[in-house]
Amino acid sequence: MTVGVLLINTGTPDEPTVEAIRPYLTEFLMDPAIIGAPYFVRKPLVKHIVSSRPEKNVERYRAFWTPEGSPFMLTSRAQQRALADDLGSEFAVELAMRYGNPGIRPGLEALRDAGCSTVVVVPLYPQNVNVCAGTCFKEARAQLAALAREGWRPEVREVPSFCDQPAYRRALAESVARAWQPEPGAKLLVSFHSTMLRDIKRDPTYLDQATRTRDRLAADLGISADDAVLCFQSRFDNRKWLSPFTEHVLRDLARRGTRDVCVVCPGFVADNLETSVEVNAELREAFMQEAVAAGADAAQVRFTYVPALGTSPGLIEALSCAVKEVL
């Protein structure tokens, strides 16, 4: 009997072109989890956004891309292979993206065709937030219901989060320790993707897990709670989002005299446009500029970005353990 594992992440355009970004962005923004307005409001709003935003973002995608393709997709595929190797021949592991390709439906069909009678759905987000893991589960359930009408009814298990896996905790601390040896007065920014405050008021799980991740990371690194700052990046619009915002924290630290910061984004297991461009490039520049404007010598200012865990053995172990636990 083969157990199927469906890994789901956010997704990426097929190419770093306006023509590829536009349908990807449309699918992303039309998800009610992203823009919660009624359909008749959401549709014209998304049409307006998509009419101009791809042209504004295409250079960021091109800067992120490699000759081999999207680093995000390359890493995701490598994670799929590594987890399949770890779980062994009794498991079939497929990769799907919530938006774009490969889709969730084809991933489930591949597991069906492999003869799987049990399917474990694993969103690749260590902490559970509605705009990420929540929407992955919703779409997977819808596609499974459609496939059930066609006669395939596997037993379904879900992994809502894996941030409490000891292997994940170890891997995260080790990744920071490899990248950064703090100077006196340094600050560690533990930055997560923001989400709307209304979602947190409805269910505080994400904030609780993010806070717990920050607390454990500080303890494992021997950093005081005051020097490990929980913050949030990538708010989408002017609605009320979970804060403090990472950019505001960085600028404030620079103005106050902090000259050594490290930023880690534990909510992502593969580097993407948000981490590689927004955090590692744009927020780096913002911090450096603010520090110099406050009188610092640019040569003495240090900004360290900790890469996502990728295919680190600790992450693969955490995913493997999480799958086996729900079985």
mmCIF file of N, CA and C in Angstrom, residues 254-299:
data_model
loop_
_atom_site.group_PDB
_atom_site.id
_atom_site.type_symbol
_atom_site.label_atom_id
_atom_site.label_comp_id
_atom_site.label_asym_id
_atom_site.label_seq_id
_atom_site.Cartn_x
_atom_site.Cartn_y
_atom_site.Cartn_z
ATOM 1 N N ALA A 254 18.340 51.526 13.021
ATOM 2 C CA ALA A 254 19.439 52.292 12.420
ATOM 3 C C ALA A 254 19.513 53.691 13.006
ATOM 4 N N ARG A 255 18.370 54.328 13.168
ATOM 5 C CA ARG A 255 18.358 55.687 13.734
ATOM 6 C C ARG A 255 18.823 55.692 15.186
ATOM 7 N N ARG A 256 18.573 54.574 15.903
ATOM 8 C CA ARG A 256 18.932 54.497 17.319
ATOM 9 C C ARG A 256 20.386 54.053 17.537
ATOM 10 N N GLY A 257 21.087 53.746 16.443
ATOM 11 C CA GLY A 257 22.501 53.428 16.567
ATOM 12 C C GLY A 257 22.886 51.976 16.404
ATOM 13 N N THR A 258 21.939 51.088 16.123
ATOM 14 C CA THR A 258 22.288 49.685 15.885
ATOM 15 C C THR A 258 23.010 49.569 14.551
ATOM 16 N N ARG A 259 24.129 48.878 14.562
ATOM 17 C CA ARG A 259 24.949 48.775 13.350
ATOM 18 C C ARG A 259 25.141 47.326 12.892
ATOM 19 N N ASP A 260 24.562 46.384 13.601
ATOM 20 C CA ASP A 260 24.702 44.972 13.249
ATOM 21 C C ASP A 260 23.348 44.295 13.416
ATOM 22 N N VAL A 261 22.719 43.924 12.287
ATOM 23 C CA VAL A 261 21.429 43.248 12.347
ATOM 24 C C VAL A 261 21.490 41.971 11.518
ATOM 25 N N CYS A 262 20.708 41.005 11.952
ATOM 26 C CA CYS A 262 20.545 39.755 11.215
ATOM 27 C C CYS A 262 19.050 39.536 11.032
ATOM 28 N N VAL A 263 18.649 39.192 9.815
ATOM 29 C CA VAL A 263 17.239 38.942 9.515
ATOM 30 C C VAL A 263 17.074 37.495 9.072
ATOM 31 N N VAL A 264 16.171 36.779 9.746
ATOM 32 C CA VAL A 264 15.832 35.416 9.363
ATOM 33 C C VAL A 264 14.321 35.358 9.165
ATOM 34 N N CYS A 265 13.882 34.619 8.150
ATOM 35 C CA CYS A 265 12.457 34.511 7.820
ATOM 36 C C CYS A 265 12.011 33.055 7.991
ATOM 37 N N PRO A 266 11.676 32.640 9.215
ATOM 38 C CA PRO A 266 11.395 31.218 9.491
ATOM 39 C C PRO A 266 10.130 30.685 8.847
ATOM 40 N N GLY A 267 9.282 31.549 8.322
ATOM 41 C CA GLY A 267 8.038 31.090 7.719
ATOM 42 C C GLY A 267 8.201 30.544 6.315
ATOM 43 N N PHE A 268 9.398 30.686 5.736
ATOM 44 C CA PHE A 268 9.652 30.204 4.383
ATOM 45 C C PHE A 268 10.713 29.120 4.411
ATOM 46 N N VAL A 269 10.497 28.044 3.662
ATOM 47 C CA VAL A 269 11.495 26.983 3.578
ATOM 48 C C VAL A 269 12.258 27.027 2.259
ATOM 49 N N ALA A 270 11.851 27.913 1.337
ATOM 50 C CA ALA A 270 12.568 28.112 0.077
ATOM 51 C C ALA A 270 12.625 29.604 -0.199
ATOM 52 N N ASP A 271 13.799 30.097 -0.543
ATOM 53 C CA ASP A 271 13.910 31.516 -0.836
ATOM 54 C C ASP A 271 13.108 31.861 -2.075
ATOM 55 N N ASN A 272 12.542 33.054 -2.062
ATOM 56 C CA ASN A 272 11.632 33.487 -3.099
ATOM 57 C C ASN A 272 11.802 34.972 -3.327
ATOM 58 N N LEU A 273 10.921 35.561 -4.112
ATOM 59 C CA LEU A 273 11.020 36.983 -4.402
ATOM 60 C C LEU A 273 10.950 37.815 -3.125
ATOM 61 N N GLU A 274 10.112 37.392 -2.203
ATOM 62 C CA GLU A 274 9.937 38.137 -0.957
ATOM 63 C C GLU A 274 11.201 38.140 -0.108
ATOM 64 N N THR A 275 11.845 36.995 0.009
ATOM 65 C CA THR A 275 13.033 36.926 0.859
ATOM 66 C C THR A 275 14.278 37.428 0.131
ATOM 67 N N SER A 276 14.468 37.003 -1.107
ATOM 68 C CA SER A 276 15.703 37.317 -1.811
ATOM 69 C C SER A 276 15.769 38.760 -2.294
ATOM 70 N N VAL A 277 14.626 39.307 -2.714
ATOM 71 C CA VAL A 277 14.619 40.667 -3.246
ATOM 72 C C VAL A 277 14.136 41.659 -2.198
ATOM 73 N N GLU A 278 12.931 41.427 -1.662
ATOM 74 C CA GLU A 278 12.375 42.387 -0.720
ATOM 75 C C GLU A 278 13.206 42.497 0.552
ATOM 76 N N VAL A 279 13.538 41.357 1.149
ATOM 77 C CA VAL A 279 14.273 41.389 2.419
ATOM 78 C C VAL A 279 15.772 41.560 2.198
ATOM 79 N N ASN A 280 16.375 40.644 1.441
ATOM 80 C CA ASN A 280 17.825 40.626 1.339
ATOM 81 C C ASN A 280 18.391 41.773 0.513
ATOM 82 N N ALA A 281 17.606 42.335 -0.403
ATOM 83 C CA ALA A 281 18.105 43.446 -1.222
ATOM 84 C C ALA A 281 17.498 44.780 -0.787
ATOM 85 N N GLU A 282 16.164 44.880 -0.840
ATOM 86 C CA GLU A 282 15.536 46.173 -0.599
ATOM 87 C C GLU A 282 15.598 46.598 0.869
ATOM 88 N N LEU A 283 15.321 45.689 1.792
ATOM 89 C CA LEU A 283 15.401 46.056 3.203
ATOM 90 C C LEU A 283 16.852 46.229 3.653
ATOM 91 N N ARG A 284 17.769 45.488 3.043
ATOM 92 C CA ARG A 284 19.190 45.697 3.315
ATOM 93 C C ARG A 284 19.587 47.134 2.960
ATOM 94 N N GLU A 285 19.184 47.557 1.771
ATOM 95 C CA GLU A 285 19.510 48.912 1.328
ATOM 96 C C GLU A 285 18.880 49.965 2.233
ATOM 97 N N ALA A 286 17.622 49.721 2.642
ATOM 98 C CA ALA A 286 16.949 50.675 3.528
ATOM 99 C C ALA A 286 17.693 50.823 4.852
ATOM 100 N N PHE A 287 18.124 49.714 5.432
ATOM 101 C CA PHE A 287 18.855 49.761 6.702
ATOM 102 C C PHE A 287 20.190 50.470 6.539
ATOM 103 N N MET A 288 20.916 50.141 5.482
ATOM 104 C CA MET A 288 22.218 50.760 5.260
ATOM 105 C C MET A 288 22.076 52.267 5.065
ATOM 106 N N GLN A 289 21.119 52.666 4.262
ATOM 107 C CA GLN A 289 20.918 54.089 4.006
ATOM 108 C C GLN A 289 20.529 54.831 5.281
ATOM 109 N N GLU A 290 19.651 54.239 6.073
ATOM 110 C CA GLU A 290 19.211 54.888 7.308
ATOM 111 C C GLU A 290 20.365 55.007 8.291
ATOM 112 N N ALA A 291 21.199 53.977 8.375
ATOM 113 C CA ALA A 291 22.332 54.007 9.294
ATOM 114 C C ALA A 291 23.336 55.073 8.890
ATOM 115 N N VAL A 292 23.634 55.172 7.604
ATOM 116 C CA VAL A 292 24.575 56.187 7.122
ATOM 117 C C VAL A 292 24.002 57.582 7.341
ATOM 118 N N ALA A 293 22.705 57.747 7.083
ATOM 119 C CA ALA A 293 22.063 59.042 7.308
ATOM 120 C C ALA A 293 22.120 59.442 8.776
ATOM 121 N N ALA A 294 22.169 58.434 9.662
ATOM 122 C CA ALA A 294 22.247 58.708 11.104
ATOM 123 C C ALA A 294 23.687 58.931 11.566
ATOM 124 N N GLY A 295 24.638 58.911 10.623
ATOM 125 C CA GLY A 295 26.020 59.227 10.970
ATOM 126 C C GLY A 295 26.963 58.047 11.034
ATOM 127 N N ALA A 296 26.515 56.862 10.639
ATOM 128 C CA ALA A 296 27.373 55.682 10.727
ATOM 129 C C ALA A 296 28.350 55.631 9.557
ATOM 130 N N ASP A 297 29.486 55.014 9.797
ATOM 131 C CA ASP A 297 30.434 54.703 8.737
ATOM 132 C C ASP A 297 29.918 53.463 8.008
ATOM 133 N N ALA A 298 29.683 53.568 6.699
ATOM 134 C CA ALA A 298 29.095 52.466 5.944
ATOM 135 C C ALA A 298 29.892 51.179 6.102
ATOM 136 N N ALA A 299 31.200 51.292 6.252
ATOM 137 C CA ALA A 299 32.043 50.104 6.387
ATOM 138 C C ALA A 299 31.799 49.374 7.700
#
